[in-house]
PDB file of C-alpha atoms in Angstrom:
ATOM      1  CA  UNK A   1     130.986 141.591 116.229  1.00  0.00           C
ATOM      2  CA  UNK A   2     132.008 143.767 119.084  1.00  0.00           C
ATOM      3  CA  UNK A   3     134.602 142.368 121.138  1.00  0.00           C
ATOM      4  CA  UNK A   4     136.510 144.020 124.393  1.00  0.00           C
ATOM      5  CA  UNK A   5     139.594 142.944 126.058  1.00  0.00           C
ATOM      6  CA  UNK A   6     141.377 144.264 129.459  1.00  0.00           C
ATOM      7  CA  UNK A   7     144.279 143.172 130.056  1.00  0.00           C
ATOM      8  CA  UNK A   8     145.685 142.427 132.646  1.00  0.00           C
ATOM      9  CA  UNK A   9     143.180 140.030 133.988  1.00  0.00           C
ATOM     10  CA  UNK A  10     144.318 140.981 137.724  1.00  0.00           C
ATOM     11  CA  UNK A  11     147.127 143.489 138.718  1.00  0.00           C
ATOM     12  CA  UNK A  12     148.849 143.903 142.480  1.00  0.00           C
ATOM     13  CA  UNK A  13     150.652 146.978 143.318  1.00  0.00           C
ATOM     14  CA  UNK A  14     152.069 148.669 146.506  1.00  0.00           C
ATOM     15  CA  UNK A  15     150.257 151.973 147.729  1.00  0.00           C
ATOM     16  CA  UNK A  16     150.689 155.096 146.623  1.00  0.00           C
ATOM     17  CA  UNK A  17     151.683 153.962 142.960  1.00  0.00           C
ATOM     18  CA  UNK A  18     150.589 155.203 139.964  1.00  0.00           C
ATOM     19  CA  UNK A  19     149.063 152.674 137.389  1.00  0.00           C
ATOM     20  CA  UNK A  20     146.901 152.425 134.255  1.00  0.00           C
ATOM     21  CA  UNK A  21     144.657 149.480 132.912  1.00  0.00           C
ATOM     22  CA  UNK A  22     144.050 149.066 129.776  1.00  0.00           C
ATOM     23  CA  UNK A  23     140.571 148.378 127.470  1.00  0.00           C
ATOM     24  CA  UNK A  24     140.710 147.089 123.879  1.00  0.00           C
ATOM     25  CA  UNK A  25     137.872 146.818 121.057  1.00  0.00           C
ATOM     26  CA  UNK A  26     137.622 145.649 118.138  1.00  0.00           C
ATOM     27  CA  UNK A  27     135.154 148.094 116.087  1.00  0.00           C
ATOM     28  CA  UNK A  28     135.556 152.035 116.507  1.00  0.00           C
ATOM     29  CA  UNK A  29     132.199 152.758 115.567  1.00  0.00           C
ATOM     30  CA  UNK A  30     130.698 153.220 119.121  1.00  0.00           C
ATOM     31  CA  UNK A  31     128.941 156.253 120.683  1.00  0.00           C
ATOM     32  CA  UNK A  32     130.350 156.112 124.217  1.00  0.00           C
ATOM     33  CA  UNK A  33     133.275 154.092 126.614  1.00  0.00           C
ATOM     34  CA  UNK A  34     132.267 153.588 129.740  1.00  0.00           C
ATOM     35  CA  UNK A  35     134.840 152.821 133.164  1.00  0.00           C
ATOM     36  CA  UNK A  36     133.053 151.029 135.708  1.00  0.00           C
ATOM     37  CA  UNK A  37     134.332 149.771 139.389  1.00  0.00           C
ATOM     38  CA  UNK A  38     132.810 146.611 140.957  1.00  0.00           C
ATOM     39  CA  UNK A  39     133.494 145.671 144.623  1.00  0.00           C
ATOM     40  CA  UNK A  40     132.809 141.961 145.971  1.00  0.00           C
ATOM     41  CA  UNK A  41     129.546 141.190 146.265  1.00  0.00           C
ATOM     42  CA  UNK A  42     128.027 144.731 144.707  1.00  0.00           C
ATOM     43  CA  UNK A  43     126.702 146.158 141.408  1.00  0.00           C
ATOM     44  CA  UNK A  44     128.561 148.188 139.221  1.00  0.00           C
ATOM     45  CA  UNK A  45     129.781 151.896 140.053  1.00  0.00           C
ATOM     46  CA  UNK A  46     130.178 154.431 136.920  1.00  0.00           C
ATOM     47  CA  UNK A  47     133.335 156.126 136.867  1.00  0.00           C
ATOM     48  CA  UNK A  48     133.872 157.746 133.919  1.00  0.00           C
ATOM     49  CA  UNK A  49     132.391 158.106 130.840  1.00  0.00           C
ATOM     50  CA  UNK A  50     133.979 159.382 127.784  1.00  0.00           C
ATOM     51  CA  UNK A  51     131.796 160.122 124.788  1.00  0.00           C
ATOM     52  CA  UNK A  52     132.880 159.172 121.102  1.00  0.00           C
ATOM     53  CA  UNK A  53     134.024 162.732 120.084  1.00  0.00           C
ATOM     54  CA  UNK A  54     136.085 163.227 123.687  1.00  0.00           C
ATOM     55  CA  UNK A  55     139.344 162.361 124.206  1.00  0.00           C
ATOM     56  CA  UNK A  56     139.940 161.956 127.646  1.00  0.00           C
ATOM     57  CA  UNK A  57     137.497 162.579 130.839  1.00  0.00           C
ATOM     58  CA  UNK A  58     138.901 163.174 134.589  1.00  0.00           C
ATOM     59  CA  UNK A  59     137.525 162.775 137.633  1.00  0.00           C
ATOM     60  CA  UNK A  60     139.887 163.373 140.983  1.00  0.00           C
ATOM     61  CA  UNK A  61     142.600 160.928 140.977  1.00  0.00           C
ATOM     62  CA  UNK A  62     140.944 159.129 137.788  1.00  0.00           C
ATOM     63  CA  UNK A  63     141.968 159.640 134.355  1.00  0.00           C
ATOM     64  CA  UNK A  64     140.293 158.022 131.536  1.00  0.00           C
ATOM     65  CA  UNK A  65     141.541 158.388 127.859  1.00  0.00           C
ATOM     66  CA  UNK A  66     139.894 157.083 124.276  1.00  0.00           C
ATOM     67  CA  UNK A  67     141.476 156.592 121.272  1.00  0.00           C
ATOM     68  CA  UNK A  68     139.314 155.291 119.287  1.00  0.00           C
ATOM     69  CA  UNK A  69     141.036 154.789 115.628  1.00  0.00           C
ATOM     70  CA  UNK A  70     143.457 151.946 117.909  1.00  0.00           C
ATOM     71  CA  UNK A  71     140.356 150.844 119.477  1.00  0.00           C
ATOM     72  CA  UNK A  72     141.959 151.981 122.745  1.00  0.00           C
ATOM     73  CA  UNK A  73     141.457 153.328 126.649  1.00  0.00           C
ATOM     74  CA  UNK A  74     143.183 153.233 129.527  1.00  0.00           C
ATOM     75  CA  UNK A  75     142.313 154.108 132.895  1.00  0.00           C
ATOM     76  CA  UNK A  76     144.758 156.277 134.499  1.00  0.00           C
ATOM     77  CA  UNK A  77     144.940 156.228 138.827  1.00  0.00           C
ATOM     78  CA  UNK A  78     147.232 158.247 140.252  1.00  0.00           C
ATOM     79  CA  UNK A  79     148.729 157.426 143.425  1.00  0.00           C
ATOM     80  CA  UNK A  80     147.055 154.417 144.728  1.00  0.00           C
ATOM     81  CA  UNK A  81     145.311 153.503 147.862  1.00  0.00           C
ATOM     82  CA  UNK A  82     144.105 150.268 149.354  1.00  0.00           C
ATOM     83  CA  UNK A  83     140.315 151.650 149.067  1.00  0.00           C
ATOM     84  CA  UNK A  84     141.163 151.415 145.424  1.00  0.00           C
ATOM     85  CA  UNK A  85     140.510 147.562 145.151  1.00  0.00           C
ATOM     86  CA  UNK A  86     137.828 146.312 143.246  1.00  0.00           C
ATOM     87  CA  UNK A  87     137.316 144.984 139.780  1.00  0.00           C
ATOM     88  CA  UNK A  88     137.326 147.547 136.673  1.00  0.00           C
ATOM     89  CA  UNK A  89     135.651 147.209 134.054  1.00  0.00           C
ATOM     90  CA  UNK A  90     135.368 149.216 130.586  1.00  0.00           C
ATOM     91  CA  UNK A  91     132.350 148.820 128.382  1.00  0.00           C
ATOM     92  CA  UNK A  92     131.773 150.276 124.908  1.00  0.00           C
ATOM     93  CA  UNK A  93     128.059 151.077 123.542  1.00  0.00           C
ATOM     94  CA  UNK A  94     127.901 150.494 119.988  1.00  0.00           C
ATOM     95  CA  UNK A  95     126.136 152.131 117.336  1.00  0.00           C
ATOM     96  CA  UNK A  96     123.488 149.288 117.430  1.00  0.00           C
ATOM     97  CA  UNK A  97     122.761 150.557 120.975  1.00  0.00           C
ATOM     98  CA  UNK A  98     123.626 147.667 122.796  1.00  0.00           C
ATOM     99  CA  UNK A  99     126.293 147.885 125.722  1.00  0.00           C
ATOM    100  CA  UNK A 100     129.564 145.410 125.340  1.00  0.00           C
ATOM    101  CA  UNK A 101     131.741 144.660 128.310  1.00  0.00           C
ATOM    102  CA  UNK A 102     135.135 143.656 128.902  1.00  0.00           C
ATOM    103  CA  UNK A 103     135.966 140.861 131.525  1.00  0.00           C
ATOM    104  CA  UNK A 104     137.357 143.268 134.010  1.00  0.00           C
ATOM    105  CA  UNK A 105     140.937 143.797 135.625  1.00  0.00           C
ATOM    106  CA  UNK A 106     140.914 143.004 139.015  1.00  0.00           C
ATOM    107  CA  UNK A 107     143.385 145.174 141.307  1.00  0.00           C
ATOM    108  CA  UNK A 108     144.331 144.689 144.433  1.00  0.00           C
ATOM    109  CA  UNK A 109     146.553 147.922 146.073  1.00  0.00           C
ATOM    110  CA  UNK A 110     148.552 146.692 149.020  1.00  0.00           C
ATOM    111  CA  UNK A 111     149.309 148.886 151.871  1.00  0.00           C
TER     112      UNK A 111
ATOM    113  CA  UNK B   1     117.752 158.303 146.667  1.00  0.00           C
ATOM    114  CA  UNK B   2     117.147 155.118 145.461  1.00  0.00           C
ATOM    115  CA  UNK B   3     117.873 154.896 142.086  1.00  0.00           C
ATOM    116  CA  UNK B   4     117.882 151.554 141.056  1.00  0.00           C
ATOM    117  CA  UNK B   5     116.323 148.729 143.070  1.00  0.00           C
ATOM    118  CA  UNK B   6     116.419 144.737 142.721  1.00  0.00           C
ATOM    119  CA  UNK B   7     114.575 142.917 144.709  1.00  0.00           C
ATOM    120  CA  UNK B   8     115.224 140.029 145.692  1.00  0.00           C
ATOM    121  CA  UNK B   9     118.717 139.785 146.339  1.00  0.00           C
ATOM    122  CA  UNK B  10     118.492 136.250 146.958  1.00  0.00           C
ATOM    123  CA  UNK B  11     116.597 133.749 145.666  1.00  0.00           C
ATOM    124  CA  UNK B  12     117.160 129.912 145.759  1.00  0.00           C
ATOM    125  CA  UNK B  13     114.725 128.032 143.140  1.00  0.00           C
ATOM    126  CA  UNK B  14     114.276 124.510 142.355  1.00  0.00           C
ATOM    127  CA  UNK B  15     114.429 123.205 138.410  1.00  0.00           C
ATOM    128  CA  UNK B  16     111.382 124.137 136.448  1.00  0.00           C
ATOM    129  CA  UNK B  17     109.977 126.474 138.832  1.00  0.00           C
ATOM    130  CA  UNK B  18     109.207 130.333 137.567  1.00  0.00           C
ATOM    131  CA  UNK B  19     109.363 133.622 139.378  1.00  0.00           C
ATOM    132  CA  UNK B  20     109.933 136.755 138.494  1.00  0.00           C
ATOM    133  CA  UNK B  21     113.064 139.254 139.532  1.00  0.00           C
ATOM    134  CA  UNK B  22     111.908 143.127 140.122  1.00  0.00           C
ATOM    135  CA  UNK B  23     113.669 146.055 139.077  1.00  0.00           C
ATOM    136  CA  UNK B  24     112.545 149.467 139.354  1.00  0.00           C
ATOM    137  CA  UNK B  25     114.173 152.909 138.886  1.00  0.00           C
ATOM    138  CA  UNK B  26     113.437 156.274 140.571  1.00  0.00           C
ATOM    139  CA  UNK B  27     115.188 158.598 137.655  1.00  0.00           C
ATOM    140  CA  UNK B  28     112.581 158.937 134.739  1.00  0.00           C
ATOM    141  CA  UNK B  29     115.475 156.951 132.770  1.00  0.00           C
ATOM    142  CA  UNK B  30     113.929 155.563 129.365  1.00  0.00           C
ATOM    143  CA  UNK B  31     116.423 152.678 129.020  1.00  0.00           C
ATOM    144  CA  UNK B  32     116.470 149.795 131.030  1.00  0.00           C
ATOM    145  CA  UNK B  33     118.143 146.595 131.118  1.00  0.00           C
ATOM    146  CA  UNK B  34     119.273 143.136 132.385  1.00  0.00           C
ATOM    147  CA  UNK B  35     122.807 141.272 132.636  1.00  0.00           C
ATOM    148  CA  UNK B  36     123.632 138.366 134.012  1.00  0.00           C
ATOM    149  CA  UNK B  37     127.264 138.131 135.304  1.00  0.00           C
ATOM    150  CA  UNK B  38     128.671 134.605 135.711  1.00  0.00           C
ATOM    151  CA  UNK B  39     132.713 133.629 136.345  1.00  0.00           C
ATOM    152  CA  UNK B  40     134.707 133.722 133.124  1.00  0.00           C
ATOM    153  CA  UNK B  41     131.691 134.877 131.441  1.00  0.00           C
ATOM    154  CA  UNK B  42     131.578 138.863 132.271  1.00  0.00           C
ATOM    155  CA  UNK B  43     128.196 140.445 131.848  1.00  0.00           C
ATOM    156  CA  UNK B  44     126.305 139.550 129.253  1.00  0.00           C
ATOM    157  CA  UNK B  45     123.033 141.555 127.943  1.00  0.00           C
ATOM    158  CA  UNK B  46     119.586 139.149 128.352  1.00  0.00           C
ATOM    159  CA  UNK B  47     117.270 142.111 127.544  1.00  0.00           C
ATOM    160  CA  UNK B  48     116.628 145.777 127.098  1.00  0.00           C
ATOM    161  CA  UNK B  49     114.087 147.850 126.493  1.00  0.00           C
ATOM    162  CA  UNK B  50     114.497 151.642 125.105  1.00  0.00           C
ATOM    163  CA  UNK B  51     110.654 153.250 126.283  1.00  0.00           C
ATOM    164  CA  UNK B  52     107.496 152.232 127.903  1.00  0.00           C
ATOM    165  CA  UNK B  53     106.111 149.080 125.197  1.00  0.00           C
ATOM    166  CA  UNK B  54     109.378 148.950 123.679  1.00  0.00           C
ATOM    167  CA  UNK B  55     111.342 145.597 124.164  1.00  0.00           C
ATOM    168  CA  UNK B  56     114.382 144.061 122.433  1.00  0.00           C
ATOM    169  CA  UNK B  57     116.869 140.892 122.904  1.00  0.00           C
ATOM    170  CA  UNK B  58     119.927 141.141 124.183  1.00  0.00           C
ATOM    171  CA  UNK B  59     122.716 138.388 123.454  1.00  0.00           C
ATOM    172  CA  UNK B  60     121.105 135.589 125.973  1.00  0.00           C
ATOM    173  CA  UNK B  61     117.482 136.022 125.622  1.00  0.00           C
ATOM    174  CA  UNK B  62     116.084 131.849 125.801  1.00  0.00           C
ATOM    175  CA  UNK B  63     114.539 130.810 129.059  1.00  0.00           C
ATOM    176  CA  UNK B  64     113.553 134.807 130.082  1.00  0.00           C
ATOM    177  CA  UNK B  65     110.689 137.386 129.423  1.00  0.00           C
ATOM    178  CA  UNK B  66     110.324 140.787 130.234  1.00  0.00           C
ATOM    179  CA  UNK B  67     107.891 143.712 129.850  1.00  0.00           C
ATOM    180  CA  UNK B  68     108.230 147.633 130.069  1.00  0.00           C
ATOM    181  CA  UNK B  69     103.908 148.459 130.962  1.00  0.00           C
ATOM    182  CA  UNK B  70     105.785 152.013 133.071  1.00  0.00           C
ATOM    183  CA  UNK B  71     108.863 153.968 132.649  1.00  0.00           C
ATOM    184  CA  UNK B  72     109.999 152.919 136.184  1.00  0.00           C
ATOM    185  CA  UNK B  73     109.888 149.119 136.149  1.00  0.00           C
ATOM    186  CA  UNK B  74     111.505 146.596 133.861  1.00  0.00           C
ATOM    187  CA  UNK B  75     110.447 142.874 135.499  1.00  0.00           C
ATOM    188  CA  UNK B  76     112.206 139.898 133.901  1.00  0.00           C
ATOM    189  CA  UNK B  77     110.446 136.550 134.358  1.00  0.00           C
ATOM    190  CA  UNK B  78     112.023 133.394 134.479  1.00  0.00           C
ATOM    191  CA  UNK B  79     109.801 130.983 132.549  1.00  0.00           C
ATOM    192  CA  UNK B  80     111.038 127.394 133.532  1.00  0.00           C
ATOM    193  CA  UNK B  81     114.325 127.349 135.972  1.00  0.00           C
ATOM    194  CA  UNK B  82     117.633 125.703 134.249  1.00  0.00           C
ATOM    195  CA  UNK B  83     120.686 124.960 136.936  1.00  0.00           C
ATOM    196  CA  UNK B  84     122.514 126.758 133.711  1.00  0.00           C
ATOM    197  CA  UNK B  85     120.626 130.108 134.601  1.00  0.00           C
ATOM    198  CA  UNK B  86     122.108 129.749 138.190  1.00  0.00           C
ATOM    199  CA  UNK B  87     123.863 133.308 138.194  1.00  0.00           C
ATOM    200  CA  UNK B  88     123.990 137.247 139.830  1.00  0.00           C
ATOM    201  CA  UNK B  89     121.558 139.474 137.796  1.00  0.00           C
ATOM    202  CA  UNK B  90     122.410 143.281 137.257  1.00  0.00           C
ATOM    203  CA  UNK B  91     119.211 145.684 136.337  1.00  0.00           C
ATOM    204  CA  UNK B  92     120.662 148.649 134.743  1.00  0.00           C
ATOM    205  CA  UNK B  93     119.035 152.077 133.309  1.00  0.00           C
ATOM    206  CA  UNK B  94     120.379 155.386 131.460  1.00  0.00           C
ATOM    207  CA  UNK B  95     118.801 158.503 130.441  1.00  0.00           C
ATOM    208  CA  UNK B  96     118.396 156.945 126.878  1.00  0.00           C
ATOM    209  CA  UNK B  97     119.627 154.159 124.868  1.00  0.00           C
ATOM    210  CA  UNK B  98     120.619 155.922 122.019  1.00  0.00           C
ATOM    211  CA  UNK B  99     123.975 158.082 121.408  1.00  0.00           C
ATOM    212  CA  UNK B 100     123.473 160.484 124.024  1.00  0.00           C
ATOM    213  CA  UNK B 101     123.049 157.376 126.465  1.00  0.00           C
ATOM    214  CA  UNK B 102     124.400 159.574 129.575  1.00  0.00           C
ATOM    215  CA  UNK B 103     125.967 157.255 132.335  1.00  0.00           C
ATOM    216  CA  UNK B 104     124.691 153.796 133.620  1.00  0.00           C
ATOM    217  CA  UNK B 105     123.237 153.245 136.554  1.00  0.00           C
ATOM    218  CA  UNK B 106     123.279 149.411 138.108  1.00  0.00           C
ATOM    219  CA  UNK B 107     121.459 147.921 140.857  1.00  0.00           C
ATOM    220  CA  UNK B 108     122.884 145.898 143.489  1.00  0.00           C
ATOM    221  CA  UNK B 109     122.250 142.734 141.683  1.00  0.00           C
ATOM    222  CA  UNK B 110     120.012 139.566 142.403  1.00  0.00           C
ATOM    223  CA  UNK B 111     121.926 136.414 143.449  1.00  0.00           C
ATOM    224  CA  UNK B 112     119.878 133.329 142.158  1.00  0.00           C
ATOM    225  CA  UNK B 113     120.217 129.480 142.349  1.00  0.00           C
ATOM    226  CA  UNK B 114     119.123 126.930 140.638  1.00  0.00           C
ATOM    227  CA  UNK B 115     118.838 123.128 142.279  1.00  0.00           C
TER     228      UNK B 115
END
């Protein structure tokens, strides 16, 4: 059974640093990894998504990267701004088709 | 654009009562599908359907329906209201649930309670 851990659970940092949260999973055989954002209150925002045979994906200050033999990502964001907080979350679609979540890393970017 | 809509986004229901929670999408996407999101929990797939007549289970089916009759609208029915299905529900749809899923899109989410 798919599982998918992010750790840390919740992450402060002061402005303008860099940082990267991490995704876990326990079975490599998916088709796609998928970085979502979540404010309070609101659905779920795609970020990036990184398909099985791509390493990495970018988008502005947002790096995404997929290893997938570790059963690894990690979200890259470079420089850091308050508008940044929210909960992220990764999800993995397996080959079964059905779309696993992690529990999310909630960061908070302090100005 | 729209993309994809949830109505209502609040809904307060008594035990044993039924409704049913709307979700329709705007971008010809053939997959569609509900969460529910509850603290601790994450989100958690109910059900999902991959095409117009096509329906499957997710991994918390018991206590919900749901029917795909058009490409745009994916209801899911409550049957008989449990204080344990007292949670925010996320509609969500891609250009197809197989490999080449594209990105997915989520609505704003419905907020119901259960007394």
């Amino acid at each position: 059974k798919q599982e998918v851990t992010q750790i840390p659970a919740a992450l402060s940092v002061p402005e303008g640093e860099n940082l990267v949260l991490n995704c876990s999973f326990t079975d490599s055989a998916i088709y796609n990894l998928q970085w979502f954002r979540q404010d309070p209150g609101k659905g779920l925002t795609s970020l990036l998504l990184i398909q099985s045979s791509q390493r990495e994906q970018t988008s502005g200050r947002l790096n995404a990267s997929l290893d997938k033999s570790s059963g690894r990502s990690t979200l890259y964001i470079a420089a850091s701004q308050p508008g940044d907080s929210a909960t992220y979350l990764c999800a993995v679609k397996n080959q079964g088709g059905k779309l696993i979540f992690g529990q999310g890393t909630e960061l908070s970017v302090k100005p | 654009n729209a993309g994809v809509t949830q109505t209502p986004k609040f809904q307060v229901l008594k035990t044993g009562q039924s409704m049913t929670l709307q979700c329709a999408q705007d971008m010809n996407h053939e997959y569609m599908s509900w969460y529910r999101q509850d603290p601790g929990m994450g989100l958690r797939l109910i059900h999902y359907s991959v095409g117009a007549g096509i329906t499957d289970q997710g991994e918390v089916p018991n206590g919900y329906n749901v029917s795909r009759s058009t490409t745009e609208d994916f209801p899911l029915r409550l049957l008989s209201a449990a204080p344990s299905q007292t949670s925010v529900y996320f509609c969500a749809s891609s250009y197809s649930g197989g490999a080449n899923t594209g990105e997915l899109f989520f609505g704003e989410g419905s907020r119901l309670t259960v007394l």
